[in-house]
Amino acid sequence: MASTAVHRRRLRRVPTALVVIGAVAALAAAITGAAVPLPALGFVSPGHWVYSTILRAAVHVDGATGSIDASVPVNAAADSQVVQGESSGYVVDSGKVTVFGKSDLNVDGTIAAPAGEVPLAIEGEGGPYLVYRHSGKVTRLGDQPVAIPVGGPLTDPVLTADGTMWLLRKDNGRVCELLPGASTVSTCPAQAPAGHQGALSLLSGKPNYVDTTQGTLYSLGENGFGPAIGLGGPTGPHLKAADTDVSGRLALLDPDTHTLRLVDPNAPSAAPVVVHLPEKGEFDGPTAGGSIVAVVDRSTNTVLTYDGQGKERDHEVMPKEAGKPRLTKGDDNRVYVEGDKGTHVMVVGDDGAVDDVPLDHAPDRPSTQDPGKKLGVPEKPDVPVETPDPPDRDVRSQEPPPTHEQHAPPATERHEPPPSHEPPVVSASPPGAPGGVSATAGSASATVRWSGASANGAAVTGYHVTWRSSVGGGSRDVDGGSRSVTVSGLRNGVRYTFSVTAQNDAGRGAAASASVTPVGAASAPQVSALYDGEEGTALVSWKQPALGGGTLVHYTIDATGMAQRTSTGTSMLYTDLPHNGQAVTFTVRAMTSSGGKTVTGAAGSYTWPGDHGSATNITITRGPKNCPDHPDEPTCAQMHVVMTGFAPNTRYAITPHSSNDGYDAGDDHETTDSSGSVTFDTFQYYGVGDEVWVTARYDGNTIESNHMTWTAS
């Protein structure tokens, strides 16, 4: 079935527009007598580049037609990968990367690979990228390849549409961002639980973390993980997630249970769609492309495809090749399954149909077969076309009819000047990306620095600085001699991404970016203290202040005449305060961290007033008749006590006294409010004619109330 489909695709007709373009190019060549290079890039449809060991070339497969439409001769190993950027292609071999132009299909040179392992190739905005997962390195290919150390081994990253790469460290569970154009990892906003395994996936184009240990899904953003969503079904260390969704569903391959689960994150309460795979299969994948997800059963060398509802769309046996097949995704969003030895590639169509494309024939569209030869106009197309039959004559052999204007000497008699030995004048192009872009946080501000961009034939006239965040953005232009700018009016605690581009007369160049979170010192905490005058203790407490965008490290607490203390909580108990009536001031500051620096916050304080003997007052009167301890005494009532002018928020010991020497009711303890006052009813008494009063003790001092004679009512 596969061979029939491919044969059918090869007989598809070239669009008339392409035929007209080819005819015009040929006619122009005939009239001018010059060979007109055919722009290969304009003829290469979206698809996928692979390496053919049969042709010893990188070949481009048009996924829509299942045909080979371009090739570039390159000597490389059989298992080499081919990845493409905006203007260049790259054949990734062990130890080296061969670069070729997509417009002229010529080899431009080679670059050394940063690691000896086989990388994961990722195409997309700002790329392509080669991810060396075991070595913990990411190489961004392009005009100026950059090797970026990550610091540890990685799982498979994901690349968003804006060119941000999200990375998951296998060794410590940190989830980090690599911004477009950045030469270092920008920030790591999320941390997976210790001991948990996981993967990254794009759902509706946004990054998510799949916790395969816990069986949960978390969205990712500037502030780390979002709410957890259950995935349903078993978990385990072998659970694999597709890097993108299939029709909005997360595809999970569980090789232990031989199932493919399709989870809808927008309906977490709904049961996932479960696809039962062959029980004895050994599976690779899943890889999603558009509305189709594909897996490979290595035990039978079969490609299986399913739609977002779990319906099987096709199953095709691959031609047998030694080694492990490679599932990739082309720039047309189709899934391609490459054979390990470079003789076949299986193309998964938009409808899930699988077709085999043998990599054993020359391009169906013209391309160079010599790395040093420009692509020329073909003598005739290799595919059938629908166009009126041209005259059976060689256009180049025809002489134009004579006219009255043909009096000039023939072109062959013109005297051309001798060839110049001066180098050709290269027209200016937009500048390169600025180097070393960094951003340093300030309080509600950030300073962005960079090194000069390459001029590329015209002086750099200015730099354009933009910034974006979840709360908005802005831009600023500076002259070509500037190497820094300070942006104020930012919001502390919000992450900003700054991008710098250079400008010359030819236009604006590529951007380089850096991110930072502005921070300021924490504000002053609101401090209070609960003082126990009798015991000489104080419980100092405070509320967490605004942290100015930093992360709390600890609080420092100072008390008059005592050593400084620290705490990560919001209270501190002092048990050794002086009993001499001396005022004590408690001072609390929040210490925060940002960018590896510790910032001291503003001070909040509270002073316990000390000796209040001259300002205090206690008044007692007969209170309510509430004597549960003496129900048979008709003259019993409680004492009503009013205390004013005392230290605020302070605990006092209250003792009743009587002219009856045998009276002993023990102590009561009361705490004043913020104004230093407290009113309460306590001490049941029934001795008519006795004199009664109370005292309050604090910090070694005693305050005595008025004396009153107890009456019957």
XYZ file of C-alpha atoms in Angstrom:
713
model
C 0.000 0.000 0.000
C 2.858 2.377 0.853
C 4.605 2.002 -2.499
C 1.397 2.773 -4.372
C 0.874 5.926 -2.356
C 4.392 7.132 -3.008
C 4.138 6.390 -6.747
C 0.906 8.355 -6.850
C 2.539 11.279 -5.134
C 5.431 11.374 -7.554
C 3.038 11.766 -10.478
C 1.417 14.841 -9.005
C 1.735 17.754 -11.352
C 3.930 20.735 -10.745
C 1.878 23.900 -10.153
C 1.503 26.020 -13.294
C 3.077 29.007 -11.531
C 6.326 27.084 -11.105
C 6.290 26.079 -14.773
C 5.848 29.701 -15.809
C 8.712 30.777 -13.551
C 10.931 28.068 -15.018
C 9.984 29.073 -18.559
C 10.699 32.746 -17.883
C 14.076 31.854 -16.377
C 14.961 29.746 -19.411
C 13.856 32.489 -21.810
C 15.922 35.051 -19.924
C 18.939 32.781 -20.208
C 18.400 32.432 -23.946
C 18.075 36.162 -24.562
C 21.044 37.220 -22.435
C 23.204 34.256 -23.279
C 23.927 33.731 -19.590
C 23.030 30.912 -17.238
C 20.452 32.151 -14.749
C 20.760 30.398 -11.370
C 17.489 28.846 -10.328
C 16.669 29.851 -6.722
C 16.437 26.439 -5.094
C 14.950 27.797 -1.902
C 11.940 29.031 -3.799
C 11.310 25.543 -5.172
C 11.783 23.570 -1.947
C 8.417 23.005 -0.300
C 7.993 22.583 3.445
C 9.083 19.143 4.521
C 12.092 17.483 6.079
C 15.783 17.014 5.311
C 17.287 13.538 5.798
C 20.586 11.889 4.920
C 20.679 9.274 2.137
C 23.533 6.781 2.267
C 22.619 5.599 -1.231
C 23.024 9.058 -2.782
C 25.670 10.165 -0.260
C 23.710 13.365 0.057
C 21.375 15.368 2.226
C 17.984 15.178 0.527
C 14.814 17.155 1.085
C 11.529 15.233 1.227
C 8.345 17.102 0.345
C 5.913 15.664 2.874
C 2.855 16.667 0.858
C 3.894 14.714 -2.244
C 6.284 12.129 -0.828
C 8.946 13.198 -3.323
C 12.589 14.246 -3.094
C 12.862 17.799 -4.410
C 16.427 18.844 -3.509
C 19.765 17.299 -2.583
C 23.260 18.329 -1.520
C 26.183 15.870 -1.853
C 27.820 15.400 1.564
C 30.080 12.645 2.841
C 28.725 11.604 6.235
C 27.970 8.562 8.363
C 24.856 6.489 7.695
C 23.104 7.579 10.885
C 23.694 11.309 10.362
C 20.875 13.737 11.028
C 19.983 16.744 8.911
C 18.468 19.839 10.486
C 17.556 23.134 8.866
C 17.450 26.777 9.832
C 16.127 29.797 8.014
C 18.814 29.895 5.325
C 21.119 26.931 5.963
C 20.989 23.201 6.454
C 23.254 21.150 8.702
C 24.353 17.522 8.368
C 25.128 16.370 11.899
C 27.758 13.640 11.914
C 29.833 12.271 14.772
C 32.376 14.953 15.591
C 31.408 17.473 12.932
C 28.542 19.431 11.412
C 28.528 20.145 7.660
C 26.833 23.411 6.690
C 25.138 23.957 3.321
C 23.119 26.801 1.852
C 19.435 26.223 1.197
C 19.356 28.826 -1.586
C 22.272 27.507 -3.674
C 22.510 23.944 -2.291
C 26.281 24.279 -1.911
C 28.400 23.094 1.015
C 29.703 26.127 2.921
C 32.020 24.367 5.370
C 32.100 22.368 8.591
C 32.106 23.140 12.302
C 33.223 20.945 15.176
C 30.623 19.229 17.334
C 30.839 20.238 21.028
C 30.333 16.669 22.288
C 30.776 13.129 21.063
C 27.222 11.963 21.709
C 24.320 11.888 19.241
C 22.335 15.096 19.833
C 18.615 15.744 19.751
C 17.925 18.120 16.844
C 15.221 20.756 17.346
C 14.033 23.095 14.594
C 12.118 26.282 15.254
C 12.304 29.992 15.978
C 15.830 31.144 16.797
C 17.306 27.754 15.903
C 18.021 25.158 14.869
C 19.410 23.631 18.046
C 21.455 20.540 18.834
C 20.811 19.307 22.374
C 23.523 17.100 23.863
C 21.437 15.654 26.647
C 24.053 13.593 28.497
C 26.694 16.326 28.345
C 24.265 19.067 29.339
C 25.040 21.321 26.370
C 22.887 23.133 23.818
C 24.328 24.347 20.510
C 22.427 27.039 18.637
C 23.355 26.828 14.957
C 23.307 29.778 12.592
C 25.670 32.424 11.247
C 27.466 32.441 14.602
C 27.041 29.031 16.286
C 27.015 29.197 20.079
C 27.603 26.312 22.506
C 25.639 26.905 25.706
C 26.464 24.899 28.858
C 23.426 24.035 30.946
C 25.185 22.568 33.970
C 23.892 19.019 33.974
C 22.177 16.263 31.974
C 18.831 17.039 30.349
C 15.599 15.420 29.301
C 14.147 16.373 25.893
C 13.601 20.172 25.826
C 10.695 21.965 24.154
C 10.828 25.108 22.008
C 7.954 27.608 22.028
C 6.846 29.660 19.043
C 8.668 32.773 20.306
C 11.986 30.899 20.401
C 12.155 30.249 24.158
C 13.617 26.838 24.963
C 12.511 25.160 28.197
C 15.005 22.746 29.744
C 14.536 20.087 32.448
C 17.621 19.020 34.378
C 17.688 15.269 35.054
C 20.067 15.571 38.004
C 18.255 18.135 40.148
C 14.777 18.605 38.631
C 15.230 22.312 37.866
C 13.161 23.700 34.979
C 15.009 26.509 33.206
C 14.551 28.918 30.302
C 16.920 29.676 27.430
C 15.706 32.877 25.814
C 16.072 33.675 22.093
C 19.616 34.788 21.328
C 20.834 34.224 24.891
C 24.252 32.658 25.476
C 23.440 31.431 28.981
C 20.435 29.902 30.714
C 18.238 32.831 31.680
C 16.381 31.671 34.777
C 15.051 28.527 36.444
C 11.559 29.416 37.725
C 10.446 25.897 38.724
C 11.797 22.986 40.740
C 10.448 19.439 40.503
C 10.066 17.532 43.793
C 13.175 15.636 44.845
C 13.292 12.126 43.421
C 10.544 12.753 40.855
C 10.994 12.033 37.167
C 9.267 14.030 34.480
C 9.148 15.422 30.967
C 8.287 18.651 29.168
C 5.486 19.111 26.648
C 3.852 21.968 24.754
C 0.084 22.063 25.123
C -1.622 24.658 22.934
C 1.859 26.079 22.398
C 2.536 26.654 26.118
C 5.132 24.788 28.212
C 4.039 22.177 30.746
C 5.807 19.816 33.155
C 4.635 16.193 33.236
C 5.423 14.559 36.590
C 5.582 10.895 35.574
C 6.315 9.810 39.152
C 3.234 11.458 40.621
C 1.030 11.324 37.522
C 0.303 15.054 37.408
C 0.567 17.888 34.900
C 1.691 21.434 35.736
C 1.685 24.498 33.520
C 4.933 26.481 33.516
C 5.385 30.223 33.768
C 7.405 33.037 35.278
C 6.295 32.065 38.772
C 7.018 28.352 38.413
C 4.404 25.598 38.422
C 0.676 26.183 38.057
C -2.037 24.044 39.703
C -1.650 20.269 39.432
C -3.884 18.306 37.036
C -4.202 14.543 37.433
C -3.309 12.472 34.374
C -5.342 9.379 35.226
C -3.956 5.883 34.899
C -0.762 4.287 36.173
C 2.540 6.108 36.618
C 6.073 4.843 36.367
C 9.647 5.631 35.358
C 9.118 4.476 31.758
C 6.142 6.746 31.006
C 6.901 8.925 27.945
C 5.156 12.137 26.895
C 4.926 13.621 23.401
C 6.607 17.017 23.102
C 3.451 18.611 21.658
C -0.253 17.944 22.003
C -2.364 16.033 19.510
C -5.627 17.931 18.925
C -5.289 19.484 22.383
C -4.579 16.195 24.190
C -1.387 15.115 25.910
C -0.126 11.808 24.487
C 1.469 9.436 27.032
C 3.112 6.170 26.020
C 3.273 3.564 28.799
C 5.469 0.695 27.565
C 4.911 -1.229 30.802
C 1.153 -1.529 30.197
C 1.403 -1.357 26.370
C -1.002 1.577 26.240
C -1.161 5.020 24.714
C -3.153 7.490 26.851
C -4.602 10.722 25.477
C -5.329 13.172 28.304
C -7.417 16.327 27.906
C -5.924 18.914 30.320
C -8.993 21.123 29.883
C -11.253 18.355 31.230
C -9.234 16.855 34.103
C -12.256 15.054 35.519
C -12.826 13.188 32.244
C -11.246 9.771 31.827
C -8.358 9.717 29.340
C -8.678 7.941 26.007
C -6.761 4.653 26.278
C -5.335 2.937 23.190
C -4.223 -0.662 23.697
C -1.046 -1.370 21.755
C 0.244 -4.819 20.711
C 1.057 -6.724 23.903
C 4.485 -7.957 22.834
C 5.579 -4.712 21.242
C 8.651 -2.627 22.027
C 7.768 0.988 21.441
C 9.430 4.310 20.621
C 7.670 7.653 20.702
C 5.141 9.091 21.007
C 5.676 11.907 18.503
C 2.761 14.216 17.707
C 2.251 16.266 14.575
C -0.945 18.287 14.225
C -3.898 15.950 14.747
C -1.863 12.723 14.533
C 0.386 10.907 16.999
C 2.809 8.186 15.901
C 4.633 5.366 17.682
C 7.030 2.744 16.331
C 6.853 -0.910 17.343
C 10.480 -2.025 17.024
C 9.574 -5.691 17.472
C 7.739 -5.690 14.139
C 9.297 -2.550 12.593
C 5.810 -1.051 12.280
C 4.736 2.592 12.311
C 1.330 3.040 14.007
C -0.626 6.296 13.848
C -3.668 7.502 15.816
C -5.812 10.614 15.873
C -6.695 12.702 18.918
C -9.652 10.444 19.735
C -7.461 7.333 19.816
C -8.655 5.945 16.483
C -6.016 4.063 14.520
C -5.339 5.801 11.206
C -2.683 3.535 9.707
C -0.056 0.883 10.402
C 2.768 0.289 7.943
C 5.811 -1.968 8.159
C 9.093 -0.146 7.591
C 11.745 -1.582 5.274
C 14.155 -3.504 7.463
C 17.256 -1.574 8.482
C 19.706 -2.350 11.254
C 19.565 -0.047 14.224
C 16.899 2.075 15.842
C 14.531 4.260 13.776
C 14.320 7.959 14.588
C 10.991 9.794 14.958
C 11.255 13.466 14.062
C 8.987 16.315 13.065
C 9.511 18.378 9.923
C 8.920 22.076 9.412
C 5.572 21.115 7.854
C 4.486 19.701 11.257
C 4.383 16.154 9.858
C 5.982 13.186 11.595
C 8.883 11.509 9.782
C 10.355 8.135 10.760
C 13.932 7.855 9.538
C 15.635 4.526 9.071
C 18.911 4.124 10.917
C 20.926 3.454 7.751
C 19.550 6.258 5.617
C 17.848 4.251 2.873
C 14.177 4.990 3.677
C 12.009 7.542 5.437
C 8.363 7.002 6.385
C 6.147 10.087 6.046
C 3.022 10.444 8.195
C 0.415 12.485 6.349
C -2.056 14.942 7.818
C -4.668 12.173 7.798
C -2.346 9.676 9.514
C -1.580 7.686 6.369
C 1.991 6.363 6.331
C 4.010 6.326 3.087
C 7.486 4.947 2.427
C 9.918 7.200 0.553
C 13.028 5.311 -0.636
C 16.095 7.536 -0.536
C 17.559 5.980 -3.678
C 16.794 8.379 -6.521
C 17.753 11.843 -7.666
C 15.533 14.815 -6.805
C 12.240 15.080 -8.640
C 13.034 18.781 -8.879
C 16.420 19.970 -10.151
C 19.289 20.482 -7.740
C 23.058 20.522 -7.812
C 25.043 17.309 -7.640
C 28.346 19.164 -7.256
C 28.954 21.154 -4.046
C 30.818 23.769 -6.081
C 28.335 24.054 -8.945
C 25.479 26.538 -9.014
C 21.993 25.213 -9.597
C 21.084 25.781 -13.265
C 17.965 25.692 -15.397
C 16.964 22.122 -16.329
C 16.569 21.213 -19.965
C 13.203 19.638 -19.260
C 11.158 18.925 -16.151
C 11.383 15.504 -14.497
C 7.672 15.397 -13.740
C 4.651 15.668 -16.075
C 3.284 19.196 -16.371
C 0.131 20.629 -17.804
C 1.176 23.388 -20.205
C 0.603 24.115 -23.931
C 3.065 22.287 -26.165
C 5.969 24.670 -26.904
C 7.307 25.042 -30.456
C 9.721 22.252 -31.316
C 12.612 24.695 -31.603
C 15.582 25.728 -29.517
C 14.782 29.206 -28.266
C 18.465 30.053 -27.891
C 19.164 29.316 -31.612
C 16.615 31.761 -32.963
C 17.747 35.128 -34.317
C 15.418 38.062 -33.620
C 13.848 39.497 -36.820
C 15.648 42.529 -38.249
C 14.339 45.942 -37.282
C 15.235 49.506 -38.220
C 16.814 49.980 -34.810
C 19.489 47.318 -35.177
C 22.391 49.592 -36.215
C 24.633 49.093 -33.196
C 27.667 46.848 -33.474
C 27.125 43.245 -32.451
C 27.588 42.457 -28.822
C 30.630 40.346 -29.654
C 32.479 43.401 -31.034
C 32.229 45.437 -27.838
C 35.543 46.216 -26.195
C 35.252 45.221 -22.575
C 37.687 46.709 -20.054
C 40.264 44.300 -18.654
C 39.123 42.372 -15.617
C 39.668 44.218 -12.380
C 41.755 42.699 -9.640
C 39.956 44.729 -6.994
C 37.788 42.673 -4.629
C 34.070 42.869 -5.337
C 32.116 45.452 -3.423
C 29.942 43.736 -0.858
C 26.672 45.495 -0.198
C 25.881 46.336 3.396
C 23.527 44.179 5.415
C 21.856 44.678 8.808
C 24.209 44.403 11.792
C 24.805 41.217 13.720
C 23.343 40.580 17.141
C 24.917 42.538 20.022
C 27.194 40.412 22.163
C 27.256 39.805 25.891
C 23.775 41.133 26.600
C 23.134 41.202 30.356
C 20.601 42.779 32.679
C 21.256 43.841 36.278
C 18.369 44.354 38.667
C 17.778 47.526 40.618
C 14.884 48.711 42.727
C 12.033 49.118 40.216
C 14.713 49.387 37.530
C 17.203 47.406 35.484
C 20.450 48.228 33.713
C 20.992 46.500 30.371
C 24.538 46.173 28.994
C 25.914 44.802 25.730
C 28.993 44.796 23.523
C 29.061 46.218 20.033
C 27.416 44.405 17.138
C 29.277 43.625 13.912
C 28.587 46.416 11.419
C 28.269 44.191 8.299
C 29.320 46.872 5.830
C 27.617 49.940 7.299
C 28.257 51.755 10.563
C 25.970 50.932 13.458
C 23.855 54.042 13.978
C 21.866 52.992 17.034
C 20.591 50.283 19.315
C 16.956 49.460 19.949
C 16.183 48.118 23.438
C 12.798 46.543 24.163
C 11.411 44.924 27.282
C 8.394 42.761 27.969
C 6.772 41.217 31.031
C 3.454 39.953 32.303
C 2.524 43.529 33.258
C 3.575 45.266 30.051
C 6.668 46.440 28.233
C 8.297 49.272 26.375
C 11.249 50.297 24.223
C 14.068 52.806 24.051
C 16.487 53.859 21.311
C 20.078 54.904 22.000
C 22.924 55.963 19.714
C 25.418 53.598 18.138
C 28.116 54.372 20.696
C 26.005 53.363 23.681
C 26.698 50.112 25.480
C 24.158 50.310 28.290
C 20.818 51.769 29.268
C 18.967 51.973 32.581
C 15.215 51.441 32.490
C 13.204 52.716 35.454
C 9.545 52.570 36.369
C 9.504 48.772 36.462
C 7.628 46.678 38.978
C 9.634 44.886 41.640
C 9.150 41.134 41.702
C 8.137 40.885 38.022
C 10.497 39.244 35.525
C 11.381 41.352 32.484
C 13.008 40.160 29.268
C 15.205 42.757 27.554
C 16.145 42.428 23.872
C 18.783 44.531 22.116
C 19.080 44.962 18.346
C 21.557 47.033 16.345
C 20.576 49.387 13.506
C 22.474 50.562 10.437
C 21.518 51.989 7.056
C 20.649 48.497 5.807
C 18.136 47.847 8.561
C 17.804 46.350 12.011
C 19.699 43.160 12.867
C 19.022 40.127 15.023
C 18.192 40.491 18.700
C 20.010 39.191 21.751
C 18.161 38.932 25.055
C 18.570 38.677 28.811
C 16.065 38.527 31.665
C 16.067 39.913 35.179
C 13.643 40.570 38.022
C 13.895 44.066 39.568
C 14.117 44.015 43.340
C 14.162 46.541 46.154
C 14.709 46.345 49.870
C 11.845 44.861 51.848
C 9.591 47.373 53.573
C 9.414 47.704 57.357
C 7.540 44.944 59.214
C 4.696 45.866 61.565
C 6.010 44.855 65.000
C 4.198 44.263 68.293
C 5.141 42.640 71.604
C 3.264 40.765 74.296
C 5.058 41.529 77.574
C 4.806 39.513 80.786
C 5.874 41.929 83.485
C 5.796 39.332 86.223
C 8.043 36.876 84.396
C 10.164 39.455 82.570
C 9.394 37.890 79.195
C 8.159 39.291 75.893
C 6.770 37.584 72.813
C 7.723 39.820 69.888
C 5.717 39.250 66.704
C 5.502 40.889 63.272
C 3.827 40.614 59.898
C 5.743 39.762 56.734
C 6.272 42.997 54.802
C 6.421 43.496 51.043
C 9.694 41.854 50.026
C 10.478 44.146 47.108
C 10.673 41.301 44.621
C 13.330 39.381 46.539
C 13.187 36.036 48.314
C 13.067 35.997 52.115
C 16.266 34.697 53.717
C 15.462 35.446 57.377
C 14.564 38.213 59.783
C 16.992 39.938 62.146
C 15.632 40.889 65.584
C 17.415 43.346 67.858
C 16.461 44.166 71.473
C 18.002 46.952 73.525
C 21.130 45.734 75.281
C 20.880 42.196 73.882
C 22.565 40.213 71.113
C 20.972 40.118 67.666
C 18.836 37.107 66.813
C 17.560 35.675 63.510
C 14.416 33.781 62.590
C 12.605 32.582 59.487
C 9.293 32.773 61.369
C 7.297 35.810 62.453
C 7.789 35.753 66.237
C 10.561 35.605 68.827
C 10.288 34.914 72.581
C 12.562 36.827 74.978
C 12.839 35.366 78.484
C 15.679 37.379 79.990
C 14.495 40.972 79.887
C 15.611 43.332 82.684
C 13.377 43.901 85.738
C 14.515 47.452 86.387
C 11.785 49.278 84.518
C 14.090 50.137 81.631
C 12.444 50.698 78.245
C 13.224 48.033 75.653
C 13.047 48.607 71.874
C 12.590 45.622 69.574
C 13.736 46.162 65.952
C 12.940 43.735 63.111
C 14.268 43.732 59.529
C 13.601 41.348 56.615
C 16.725 40.110 54.835
C 16.037 39.125 51.215
C 18.045 37.611 48.398
C 18.097 38.430 44.701
C 20.655 37.595 42.050
C 22.960 36.072 44.627
C 23.008 39.235 46.758
C 21.497 39.748 50.211
C 19.482 42.939 50.674
C 18.743 44.480 54.099
C 15.169 45.651 54.498
C 13.742 48.662 56.302
C 13.410 48.475 60.091
C 10.159 48.068 61.984
C 10.297 48.638 65.747
C 8.302 48.499 68.937
C 9.296 50.020 72.285
C 8.010 48.627 75.526
C 7.513 51.803 77.584
C 9.273 50.650 80.812
C 8.240 52.125 84.198
C 4.641 53.340 84.071
C 4.151 53.664 87.848
C 3.230 57.342 87.780
C 0.889 57.000 84.819
C -1.037 53.892 85.772
C -4.345 53.555 87.553
C -6.421 50.641 88.859
C -10.025 51.102 90.031
C -12.200 48.388 91.579
C -15.953 48.377 92.238
C -18.537 45.734 93.107
C -19.177 43.662 90.010
C -21.816 41.181 88.849
C -23.343 38.603 91.184
C -21.696 35.653 89.489
C -20.302 33.299 92.132
C -20.323 29.703 90.894
C -17.844 28.807 93.648
C -20.125 30.175 96.428
C -23.728 29.626 95.320
C -25.094 29.708 98.907
C -23.630 33.128 99.809
C -26.253 35.832 99.052
C -23.742 38.700 99.449
C -21.214 37.206 96.991
C -20.220 39.109 93.834
C -17.159 39.571 91.634
C -14.777 42.512 91.706
C -14.971 44.780 88.646
C -11.430 45.945 87.737
C -10.474 48.783 85.353
C -6.757 49.271 84.514
C -5.508 52.279 82.476
C -2.152 53.819 81.617
C -0.251 50.560 81.590
C 2.171 49.297 78.963
C 0.294 48.204 75.855
C 0.029 44.562 74.922
C 1.549 43.526 78.213
C 0.561 40.644 80.466
C 0.158 41.487 84.182
C -0.338 39.390 87.308
C -3.380 40.644 89.303
C -3.623 39.734 93.021
C -6.679 40.370 95.286
C -6.220 41.493 98.903
C -8.556 41.695 101.975
C -8.460 42.944 105.561
C -9.436 39.369 106.416
C -6.033 37.766 106.936
C -7.349 34.341 105.948
C -8.351 35.404 102.406
C -6.258 33.969 99.514
C -7.821 33.704 96.042
C -4.620 33.329 94.006
C -3.608 35.436 90.983
C -5.357 36.311 87.769
C -3.443 37.260 84.595
C -4.683 39.875 82.164
C -3.188 41.499 79.054
C -3.591 45.159 78.187
C -4.692 46.308 74.757
C -2.725 48.559 72.404
C -3.644 51.601 74.525
C -2.411 50.001 77.752
C -5.908 49.400 79.183
C -7.917 46.365 80.234
C -11.291 45.881 82.011
C -12.418 42.583 83.546
C -14.505 40.920 86.309
C -12.786 38.473 88.633
C -12.334 37.362 92.301
C -15.577 36.199 93.976
C -16.024 37.816 97.457
C -18.795 37.819 100.134
C -17.208 39.135 103.394
C -19.524 42.049 104.246
C -17.619 44.838 106.051
C -14.184 43.693 104.893
C -11.826 46.082 103.058
C -10.707 44.787 99.649
C -8.243 45.943 96.926
C -6.066 44.497 94.118
C -2.465 44.937 92.936
C -0.848 44.522 89.503
C 2.777 43.447 89.167
C 5.046 44.042 86.178
C 8.811 44.134 85.786
C 9.386 44.095 89.531
C 6.951 46.965 90.152
C 3.593 46.808 91.953
C 0.602 49.076 91.347
C -2.184 49.106 93.937
C -5.851 49.910 93.347
C -8.281 51.876 95.476
C -9.592 50.250 98.709
C -13.313 49.596 99.113
C -15.553 48.170 101.877
C -17.566 45.141 100.828
C -21.307 45.593 101.187
C -24.229 43.193 101.084
C -25.362 44.512 97.716
